[in-house]
């Protein structure tokens, strides 16, 4: 099975020449000190035996303990779990913001967790879009500037047009010149989503994107995510606390104490819970934050 | 991020934090402008002295007693030697040295000039009428004394503008009598025959001098106008050379004549051209410029430290922003570029404003009257270039460390910062 074609986008993104691998499994040498190992038959995102250990004083604390998970391109995956269950650590590792202590992370067949910092920065720039609970917009910059920023790091052309296009996608074209302080939480989050979409990412990593929003706005955001996966084939991996939000996803992963305890179609994973377990709809300020 | 984008982002940042940027720039502004102003004032002072040396007259060679270089301790100090004599001056005037146009002997004594209106310390210079021509003295009233006055040792005096205004406030000095006490022990009544135009400026102006026939001093103060050998000595001889001869040649010829007359192997006198004097001044000027420049340079460095301080604060304060930028794909290089560009934008803007303010103040100071002293400033293009380049270099240096710190941030830690 020839896999070269699949990872071509990766080499295009990181600026490396596409190597000619030997038949079958390929060992690809790219930058000094790094080896890209490509193997056949893996999912688009494949985490194999990922652990993250934090050393606190004399104790080792497992943020993630031997987590393996595969996610196919175009899937909309929600990750749920109590505080400290390792959801955010998982997201950071998937988004190439953090490195695992042990294990392999294959992105389209390429091991990326041990790539040099610069390659990982390029991956974040070209492949990932990030959406955070606290929006993480740059203060005092206009919506348009926020959305243009990742394009600037990409050194992309037609930045203004592309940024405006992304803003229209989230319905904020008319607010392009407003600053975060002049916008509501929902609008700010939509700007953050526009920023993550402007670069045409393959994967959107969202860490509690609706954590600070009311339920109506949350639904709007979730509809945008659903459209992304359905219309553009973008993979969305989202951490959430709220079953209401999680039900927009196709697949739900439950975590506890750094391990995956449940993984399946969202309908099925949510079902065993009795209606009593589902927290009543609360006003936005009352929602649990991590 | 390309350079143009980085510069645009940096300028937006500078503008967004207007007050802080302005305060940071103030350090650079003061540094750059003080370099320009101090160098301009120093050079202006030197230029003023040079102008005065040139203003002494044209094509002059000065002969003074004493060894040229140190030689015998204080022997070279003016006034301590009395090796140059009136006979030397006569010999030079009568010699066949080509290119000598005029020989002007001078005998200088400290004096006190007294009228009913006041009492002024003055240099009393005994000389001949050619002094007025050689030194291009211009009279505001009356005339210089003439050759006849010299041969008669007449008690006539020409006074500087400053003496005239003090001792004859009514402005009717010519024809009046004033008492002159020489060397503190002999007093004569001199009649004022002429008043000089004010020259203004520094110590060479001569506005406080009194000029009298040299014979008046020699004949009447005979006891103190002779040296140990009983020769009538001089403090200085001015030789004017023809414009078409090389002064160095004349200087050599004069040295030979005097060496043979004095029958010594090494000169017990100094022969200096105006160019020699100017050379001395430019040595002084170089030292002065370096001194003033380095004092001002210190303030530039202090300004640079201010920029670094602000950039460090800015990195700490914007940790979260840096985290966001790293998350959406900025590389460490992008972050370094951003902070260095910001530091550069601050220092270069500060440097430009400093150049503007420095040159404006230097221009405003030029010709300013401070008491009796007139400020001269001469703006040096090299000081502008230097100050500007140094401020840019400081920009890079002071941005380097904060930028490096910013680029080393871990994206996750940075994103968690408040």
XYZ file of C-alpha atoms in Angstrom:
708
model
C 0.000 0.000 0.000
C 1.435 3.315 -1.040
C 0.887 6.077 1.469
C 2.936 8.863 -0.041
C -0.025 10.676 -1.502
C -1.844 10.912 1.798
C 0.841 12.907 3.555
C 1.675 15.185 0.643
C -0.271 18.035 2.207
C 1.913 17.695 5.247
C 5.082 18.186 3.315
C 3.528 21.063 1.448
C 2.536 22.594 4.784
C 5.909 22.241 6.420
C 7.945 23.084 3.360
C 9.833 19.791 3.230
C 10.544 18.023 -0.002
C 8.400 14.936 -0.536
C 10.761 11.996 -0.191
C 10.500 8.827 -2.233
C 9.960 6.037 0.283
C 10.832 2.414 -0.285
C 7.813 0.174 -1.003
C 5.618 -0.536 1.960
C 6.491 1.076 5.253
C 8.615 4.137 4.884
C 11.151 5.754 7.165
C 11.440 9.361 6.220
C 14.260 11.523 7.358
C 13.453 15.218 7.253
C 15.123 17.693 9.569
C 18.319 16.912 11.421
C 17.516 15.198 14.674
C 14.057 14.098 13.632
C 12.787 11.045 11.884
C 9.385 10.859 10.317
C 8.070 7.349 10.547
C 5.141 6.578 8.305
C 3.260 3.350 8.651
C 0.346 1.942 6.772
C -3.216 1.433 7.892
C -3.565 4.172 10.512
C -6.434 6.543 10.994
C -6.047 10.261 10.160
C -5.351 11.037 13.810
C -3.827 8.121 15.702
C -2.706 8.350 19.322
C -0.919 5.205 20.478
C -0.096 4.688 24.134
C 0.100 8.408 24.888
C 1.069 9.308 28.469
C 1.700 12.685 29.995
C 3.396 12.756 33.345
C 3.740 15.872 35.455
C 6.316 15.869 38.162
C 5.030 17.646 41.267
C 7.611 17.581 44.037
C 8.520 13.918 44.446
C 5.347 12.520 42.912
C 4.526 11.663 39.361
C 1.038 12.742 38.387
C -0.494 11.225 35.302
C -2.304 13.761 33.160
C -2.788 11.056 30.585
C -2.154 7.368 31.199
C -1.605 5.189 28.145
C -4.319 6.708 25.974
C -4.891 5.270 22.519
C -7.505 6.672 20.190
C -8.060 6.916 16.442
C -10.074 9.634 14.745
C -10.943 9.652 11.066
C -10.927 12.738 8.872
C -14.254 14.603 8.996
C -15.346 13.221 12.347
C -16.943 15.510 14.934
C -15.722 14.193 18.272
C -16.700 15.481 21.697
C -14.616 14.734 24.780
C -16.303 14.836 28.179
C -15.122 14.188 31.683
C -14.753 15.766 35.095
C -12.109 18.327 35.910
C -8.632 16.843 35.960
C -9.615 13.912 33.769
C -7.011 14.874 31.160
C -9.337 16.331 28.515
C -7.357 19.536 28.060
C -4.029 17.715 28.091
C -5.355 15.476 25.346
C -6.430 18.491 23.309
C -3.065 20.174 23.742
C -1.269 17.067 22.536
C -3.606 16.636 19.563
C -3.127 20.334 18.696
C 0.681 20.019 18.826
C 0.798 22.565 21.656
C 2.201 20.034 24.089
C 4.379 16.942 23.788
C 3.513 13.585 25.384
C 5.913 12.011 27.858
C 5.510 8.659 26.131
C 3.685 7.211 23.172
C 3.307 8.052 19.490
C 1.014 10.505 17.819
C 0.508 9.927 14.108
C -1.025 12.675 12.056
C -1.940 11.300 8.653
C 0.622 8.594 9.148
C 3.426 10.868 10.307
C 4.715 10.811 13.872
C 4.528 14.474 14.934
C 4.991 14.499 18.726
C 8.775 14.500 18.471
C 9.168 16.963 15.617
C 11.306 20.063 16.229
C 9.530 23.165 17.544
C 9.628 24.953 14.206
C 7.926 22.073 12.359
C 5.235 21.925 15.035
C 4.715 25.681 14.757
C 4.266 25.208 11.006
C 1.799 22.389 11.601
C -0.261 24.586 13.956
C -0.126 27.336 11.360
C -1.158 25.245 8.363
C -3.175 22.310 9.692
C -4.862 23.269 12.955
C -7.446 25.781 13.998
C -7.864 26.514 17.697
C -10.949 27.657 19.571
C -10.676 28.285 23.305
C -13.184 28.694 26.096
C -11.943 32.217 26.811
C -11.877 33.133 23.090
C -8.206 34.192 23.364
C -8.503 37.136 21.046
C -5.729 39.694 20.970
C -6.860 42.728 22.960
C -7.327 45.993 21.095
C -7.172 44.429 17.632
C -10.132 44.555 15.278
C -11.994 41.394 14.315
C -10.458 41.588 10.867
C -6.929 41.859 12.296
C -7.580 38.855 14.538
C -8.638 36.725 11.605
C -5.809 37.977 9.403
C -3.142 37.133 11.980
C -2.720 33.397 11.285
C -2.695 34.221 7.575
C 0.161 36.616 8.261
C 2.100 33.826 9.915
C 1.329 31.678 6.867
C 2.628 34.490 4.676
C -0.546 33.951 2.667
C -1.718 36.250 -0.109
C -5.196 37.819 -0.404
C -5.338 37.906 3.347
C -8.020 40.547 3.666
C -10.367 38.750 1.279
C -9.845 35.423 2.987
C -10.326 36.963 6.429
C -13.557 38.645 5.320
C -14.743 35.354 3.847
C -14.128 33.594 7.166
C -15.967 36.365 9.022
C -18.971 36.030 6.679
C -18.976 32.297 7.343
C -19.682 33.007 11.026
C -22.036 35.885 10.149
C -19.842 38.728 11.374
C -18.832 40.404 8.105
C -20.465 43.638 9.248
C -18.466 43.739 12.496
C -15.016 43.391 10.949
C -13.760 46.678 12.365
C -14.940 46.149 15.926
C -12.645 45.294 18.792
C -13.229 42.464 21.314
C -14.295 44.992 23.963
C -17.171 46.078 21.723
C -18.506 42.560 21.159
C -20.584 40.076 23.111
C -19.115 36.750 24.217
C -20.845 34.892 21.409
C -19.546 37.330 18.843
C -16.034 37.068 20.225
C -16.183 33.298 20.034
C -17.420 33.513 16.452
C -14.428 35.754 15.657
C -12.176 33.113 17.233
C -13.838 30.464 15.063
C -13.401 32.646 11.989
C -9.732 32.978 12.917
C -9.375 29.216 13.146
C -11.156 28.740 9.799
C -9.337 31.415 7.820
C -6.325 29.187 7.331
C -8.478 26.342 5.902
C -7.464 23.917 8.654
C -7.775 20.136 8.483
C -8.526 19.881 12.164
C -10.288 22.261 14.535
C -9.367 21.755 18.183
C -11.930 23.345 20.497
C -11.451 23.448 24.255
C -14.845 24.195 25.837
C -15.829 26.602 23.066
C -19.227 27.255 24.642
C -18.106 27.266 28.272
C -18.732 30.979 28.679
C -21.797 31.269 26.439
C -25.528 31.007 26.994
C -27.376 28.060 25.538
C -28.815 29.871 22.515
C -25.378 31.124 21.489
C -23.907 27.709 22.229
C -26.339 26.153 19.765
C -25.305 28.655 17.097
C -21.633 27.813 17.617
C -22.370 24.098 17.474
C -24.277 24.537 14.225
C -21.211 26.166 12.749
C -19.080 23.192 13.817
C -21.582 20.729 12.407
C -21.543 22.556 9.088
C -17.748 22.509 9.030
C -17.600 18.738 9.326
C -20.414 18.102 6.908
C -19.603 20.662 4.210
C -15.840 20.954 4.406
C -14.745 17.604 5.801
C -12.939 19.300 8.648
C -12.187 17.147 11.687
C -13.468 18.712 14.904
C -12.277 17.576 18.315
C -14.090 19.391 21.116
C -13.922 19.306 24.878
C -17.158 20.143 26.670
C -18.853 19.807 30.028
C -22.358 20.003 28.680
C -24.317 17.070 27.276
C -26.484 19.586 25.387
C -23.444 20.688 23.505
C -21.963 17.212 23.173
C -25.076 15.909 21.438
C -24.184 17.875 18.319
C -21.181 15.558 17.857
C -21.168 12.155 16.123
C -18.854 10.501 18.558
C -18.331 10.955 22.287
C -15.278 10.059 24.362
C -15.601 10.009 28.133
C -12.475 10.426 30.221
C -11.653 9.930 33.861
C -8.322 10.090 35.689
C -6.305 10.377 32.502
C -7.939 7.393 30.798
C -10.634 6.887 28.225
C -13.541 5.141 29.943
C -16.120 5.246 27.166
C -15.914 5.817 23.434
C -18.733 5.469 20.933
C -21.488 7.155 18.901
C -22.757 10.139 20.862
C -26.375 8.874 21.007
C -25.314 5.633 22.570
C -22.789 7.024 25.045
C -25.212 9.682 26.262
C -28.146 7.241 26.501
C -27.315 5.177 29.603
C -27.470 8.310 31.702
C -30.836 8.751 33.375
C -32.670 12.034 32.821
C -32.004 12.860 36.531
C -28.277 12.867 35.856
C -28.509 15.554 33.253
C -28.052 18.896 34.947
C -30.939 21.318 34.446
C -30.432 24.201 32.048
C -28.729 26.870 34.033
C -28.137 30.542 33.267
C -24.811 31.045 31.516
C -22.919 32.471 34.484
C -23.845 29.436 36.524
C -22.164 26.939 34.247
C -19.250 24.925 35.442
C -15.864 26.111 34.333
C -12.716 24.105 34.538
C 5.290 37.116 9.019
C 7.079 39.326 6.552
C 8.958 42.456 7.552
C 6.330 44.914 6.366
C 3.588 43.149 8.357
C 5.866 43.010 11.399
C 6.557 46.731 11.123
C 2.847 47.514 10.745
C 1.953 45.396 13.763
C 4.775 47.038 15.755
C 3.637 50.549 14.889
C 0.072 49.648 15.852
C 1.413 48.393 19.197
C 3.419 51.604 19.717
C 0.363 53.678 18.886
C -1.964 51.583 21.053
C 0.260 52.153 24.091
C 0.822 55.822 23.290
C 1.688 57.102 26.761
C 4.063 54.284 27.587
C 5.707 54.519 24.177
C 6.161 58.258 24.557
C 7.755 57.876 27.996
C 10.050 55.142 26.734
C 11.011 57.211 23.742
C 11.744 60.151 26.010
C 14.898 58.380 27.141
C 16.044 57.955 23.556
C 14.981 61.481 22.656
C 17.002 63.000 25.484
C 19.986 60.795 24.683
C 20.048 61.513 20.963
C 19.351 65.215 21.285
C 21.955 65.691 24.017
C 24.596 64.021 21.842
C 23.749 66.397 19.023
C 23.525 69.496 21.241
C 26.678 68.842 23.276
C 28.748 68.065 20.211
C 27.358 71.156 18.491
C 28.162 73.368 21.499
C 31.661 71.894 21.809
C 32.369 72.297 18.134
C 30.834 75.769 18.172
C 33.177 76.839 20.949
C 36.158 75.457 19.068
C 35.005 77.096 15.876
C 34.694 80.390 17.753
C 38.301 80.091 18.922
C 39.411 79.205 15.406
C 37.602 82.219 14.031
C 39.359 84.402 16.570
C 42.757 82.986 15.625
C 41.957 83.686 11.978
C 40.639 87.098 13.043
C 44.019 87.978 14.505
C 45.069 88.952 11.022
C 46.227 87.245 7.875
C 49.482 85.406 7.189
C 50.914 85.881 10.663
C 53.904 84.194 12.278
C 54.236 84.615 16.035
C 57.613 84.605 17.789
C 57.522 84.142 21.550
C 60.281 83.493 24.078
C 60.768 80.106 25.731
C 61.540 76.630 24.469
C 59.042 75.045 22.138
C 58.547 71.808 24.038
C 58.760 71.600 27.810
C 62.537 71.546 27.785
C 63.218 72.952 31.196
C 60.142 72.695 33.304
C 58.399 76.022 33.517
C 60.929 77.672 31.252
C 58.426 77.516 28.405
C 55.735 79.414 30.246
C 55.007 82.752 28.679
C 56.548 85.677 30.486
C 59.089 83.642 32.396
C 61.651 83.896 29.595
C 62.968 87.101 28.236
C 65.069 85.677 25.421
C 63.413 87.514 22.554
C 64.740 91.058 22.270
C 64.079 94.283 20.482
C 67.332 93.739 18.656
C 65.897 90.450 17.278
C 62.951 92.349 15.863
C 65.233 94.949 14.251
C 67.426 92.180 12.852
C 64.397 90.403 11.303
C 63.108 93.648 9.848
C 66.516 94.357 8.370
C 67.205 90.771 7.274
C 67.039 89.427 3.755
C 64.492 86.724 4.694
C 62.167 86.697 1.687
C 58.471 87.076 2.245
C 58.557 89.191 5.402
C 56.145 92.080 4.968
C 56.064 93.530 8.443
C 57.713 92.935 11.807
C 55.752 94.086 14.841
C 57.407 93.975 18.270
C 55.228 93.760 21.369
C 56.024 94.350 25.026
C 53.143 93.531 27.340
C 52.713 94.580 30.939
C 49.935 94.196 33.448
C 48.405 97.553 34.198
C 45.673 99.341 36.023
C 43.861 102.072 34.097
C 42.157 104.753 36.144
C 39.848 107.683 35.485
C 37.312 109.435 37.647
C 34.710 107.027 36.339
C 36.534 103.888 37.359
C 39.445 101.594 37.597
C 40.091 98.706 35.190
C 42.707 95.994 34.950
C 44.182 95.949 31.484
C 46.879 94.361 29.387
C 49.065 97.253 28.326
C 50.671 96.363 25.026
C 53.553 98.440 23.789
C 53.906 98.139 20.036
C 54.301 100.022 16.740
C 51.619 101.443 14.409
C 51.915 98.448 12.051
C 50.224 96.400 14.773
C 46.906 97.963 13.801
C 47.347 96.867 10.183
C 48.760 93.427 10.902
C 46.074 92.619 13.465
C 43.383 94.363 11.385
C 42.227 96.540 14.270
C 39.393 98.882 13.424
C 38.824 102.087 15.342
C 35.418 103.404 16.286
C 36.811 106.863 16.979
C 40.146 108.690 16.856
C 43.200 107.103 15.269
C 46.033 104.742 16.120
C 49.254 106.368 17.305
C 51.800 106.991 14.529
C 55.515 106.433 13.918
C 56.296 109.858 15.270
C 54.639 108.989 18.568
C 56.838 105.912 18.702
C 60.062 107.809 18.046
C 59.105 110.382 20.648
C 57.947 107.774 23.166
C 54.724 109.759 23.415
C 52.302 108.997 26.257
C 49.438 108.221 23.914
C 47.081 105.262 24.163
C 44.515 103.414 22.097
C 41.978 101.588 24.253
C 39.685 98.635 23.730
C 35.937 99.141 23.516
C 35.249 97.629 26.910
C 37.723 99.927 28.695
C 36.306 102.932 26.874
C 32.758 102.179 27.940
C 33.781 101.651 31.572
C 36.166 104.537 32.022
C 34.520 107.040 29.679
C 30.824 106.268 29.967
C 29.989 109.519 28.183
C 31.629 108.140 25.032
C 34.055 111.038 24.683
C 37.238 109.081 25.368
C 39.395 110.547 22.593
C 41.470 113.468 23.857
C 40.911 112.632 27.513
C 43.600 111.660 29.947
C 43.752 108.508 32.029
C 46.216 107.291 34.616
C 47.992 104.011 33.916
C 49.849 102.158 36.656
C 52.312 99.696 35.167
C 53.490 96.508 36.922
C 51.938 97.976 40.040
C 54.638 100.536 40.710
C 54.985 103.288 38.081
C 52.143 105.544 37.001
C 51.837 107.791 33.950
C 49.146 109.931 32.459
C 48.294 108.726 28.945
C 46.152 110.624 26.509
C 43.568 108.548 24.663
C 43.979 108.989 20.893
C 41.723 106.216 19.689
C 39.042 103.709 20.692
C 38.780 100.281 19.045
C 35.645 98.641 17.759
C 34.270 95.979 20.054
C 35.289 92.506 18.912
C 33.256 90.610 21.483
C 33.653 86.937 22.282
C 36.410 85.180 24.106
C 39.743 85.836 25.682
C 41.473 86.820 22.464
C 39.158 89.706 21.691
C 41.353 92.458 23.147
C 38.407 94.613 24.221
C 40.205 95.069 27.541
C 43.593 95.936 26.082
C 45.416 99.241 26.056
C 47.835 99.876 23.189
C 50.669 102.356 23.617
C 53.884 103.164 21.704
C 56.449 100.492 22.627
C 59.053 103.138 23.284
C 56.855 104.712 25.931
C 57.193 101.538 27.988
C 60.829 100.869 27.164
C 62.040 104.409 27.868
C 59.936 105.163 30.914
C 59.898 101.788 32.577
C 63.472 101.019 31.600
C 64.296 99.198 34.789
C 61.671 96.545 34.196
C 61.863 96.271 30.394
C 65.375 94.804 30.369
C 66.309 91.177 30.933
C 69.160 89.779 33.006
C 71.633 90.434 30.201
C 70.563 94.067 30.053
C 68.827 93.572 26.686
C 65.531 95.271 25.932
C 63.267 92.250 25.706
C 59.914 91.635 23.984
C 56.985 89.402 24.821
C 56.163 88.694 21.240
C 57.052 89.570 17.673
C 54.384 89.296 14.979
C 55.741 88.783 11.487
C 53.393 89.226 8.575
C 54.324 87.235 5.515
C 53.531 87.877 1.894
C 50.477 85.939 0.726
C 52.442 84.138 -2.013
C 55.137 82.581 0.182
C 54.871 79.444 2.237
C 54.663 80.291 5.914
C 56.624 77.167 6.794
C 59.581 78.451 4.724
C 59.477 81.845 6.414
C 59.178 80.135 9.789
C 62.346 78.146 9.047
C 64.267 81.198 7.896
C 63.244 83.145 10.999
C 64.296 80.257 13.220
C 67.729 80.178 11.563
C 68.256 83.933 11.956
C 67.298 83.828 15.630
C 69.333 80.692 16.373
C 72.473 82.330 15.001
C 71.759 85.602 16.779
C 71.202 83.846 20.090
C 74.169 81.544 19.428
C 72.284 78.503 20.752
C 71.805 75.022 19.309
C 68.240 74.474 20.429
C 65.752 77.318 20.165
C 65.095 79.367 23.298
C 62.099 80.800 21.503
C 58.997 79.584 19.651
C 57.969 80.367 16.108
C 54.326 79.500 15.399
C 52.209 80.127 12.368
C 48.461 80.644 12.561
C 48.088 77.135 11.144
C 50.121 75.804 14.060
C 47.742 77.470 16.494
C 44.737 76.139 14.614
C 46.291 72.692 14.773
C 46.551 72.933 18.549
C 42.939 74.005 18.741
C 41.735 71.136 16.607
C 43.540 68.694 18.906
C 41.732 70.282 21.825
C 38.508 70.166 19.855
C 38.843 66.444 19.196
C 39.313 65.767 22.902
C 36.403 68.050 23.738
C 34.101 66.349 21.229
C 34.931 62.877 22.512
C 34.405 64.040 26.086
C 31.058 65.716 25.454
C 29.977 62.926 23.121
C 30.671 60.243 25.689
C 28.824 62.134 28.428
C 25.843 62.312 26.120
C 26.462 58.692 25.113
C 25.835 57.655 28.699
C 22.344 59.107 28.504
C 21.789 57.161 25.282
C 22.733 53.945 27.072
C 20.425 54.856 29.961
C 17.668 55.433 27.425
C 18.398 52.022 25.929
C 18.091 50.367 29.306
C 14.724 52.106 29.655
C 13.614 50.561 26.376
C 14.767 47.128 27.502
C 12.930 47.548 30.783
C 9.689 48.422 29.031
C 10.082 45.584 26.570
C 10.573 43.136 29.450
C 7.467 44.463 31.187
C 5.652 44.215 27.892
C 6.657 40.559 27.470
C 5.407 39.721 30.952
C 2.227 41.675 30.439
C 1.539 40.136 27.062
C 2.388 36.542 27.968
C -1.131 35.464 27.055
C -0.989 37.278 23.734
C 2.300 35.519 22.981
C 0.619 32.219 23.865
C -2.214 32.972 21.430
C 0.253 33.835 18.699
C 2.219 30.627 19.316
C -0.998 28.587 19.273
C -2.146 29.956 15.937
C 1.186 29.152 14.365
C 3.792 31.790 15.172
C 7.265 30.318 15.337
C 9.852 31.374 17.924
C 11.464 33.396 15.126
C 8.175 35.228 14.469
C 7.950 36.219 18.145
C 11.585 37.376 18.256
C 11.004 39.391 15.109
C 7.889 40.983 16.584
C 9.551 42.163 19.793
C 12.733 43.362 18.124
C 10.676 45.243 15.571
C 8.717 46.865 18.390
C 11.903 47.863 20.221
C 13.304 49.208 16.951
C 10.121 51.125 16.211
C 10.415 52.748 19.645
C 14.093 53.624 19.412
C 14.074 54.720 15.784
C 11.032 56.919 16.291
C 12.665 58.236 19.489
C 15.920 58.715 17.582
C 14.213 60.696 14.806
C 12.390 62.926 17.267
C 15.687 63.319 19.143
C 17.438 64.427 15.956
C 14.686 66.972 15.302
C 14.722 68.327 18.854
C 18.529 68.234 19.121
C 19.106 70.152 15.905
C 16.352 72.654 16.710
C 17.813 73.384 20.156
C 21.343 73.596 18.745
C 20.100 76.054 16.113
C 18.212 78.072 18.724
C 21.293 78.268 20.959
C 23.471 79.552 18.131
C 24.176 83.256 18.638
C 22.409 83.296 22.003
C 23.840 85.923 24.344
C 24.627 84.501 27.792
C 25.938 87.424 29.823
C 29.048 88.584 28.027
C 29.515 85.279 26.201
C 27.953 84.528 22.873
C 26.992 80.860 22.382
C 28.231 79.377 19.171
C 26.927 76.012 18.067
C 28.011 74.079 15.054
C 25.839 71.047 14.244
C 27.994 68.151 13.141
C 26.391 65.791 10.609
C 28.476 62.933 11.977
C 26.947 63.415 15.424
C 23.456 63.103 13.944
C 24.364 59.936 12.079
C 26.177 58.519 15.110
C 23.351 59.276 17.539
C 20.818 57.768 15.173
C 22.812 54.636 14.419
C 23.583 54.135 18.114
C 19.885 54.447 18.955
C 19.017 51.826 16.335
C 21.724 49.492 17.638
C 20.446 50.021 21.179
C 16.979 49.207 19.857
C 18.115 45.831 18.573
C 20.203 45.077 21.655
C 17.547 46.078 24.152
C 14.885 44.171 22.216
C 17.011 41.065 21.904
C 16.777 39.726 25.441
C 13.057 40.414 25.966
C 12.352 38.941 22.519
C 14.335 35.853 23.349
C 12.460 35.464 26.629
C 9.142 35.813 24.800
C 10.105 33.250 22.172
C 11.033 30.711 24.835
C 7.567 30.733 26.391
C 5.699 27.467 26.401
C 2.426 27.997 24.520
C 0.314 26.181 27.100
C 1.774 28.027 30.100
C 1.485 31.287 28.202
C -2.162 30.658 27.311
C -2.968 30.041 30.963
C -1.474 33.389 32.061
C -3.845 36.166 33.092
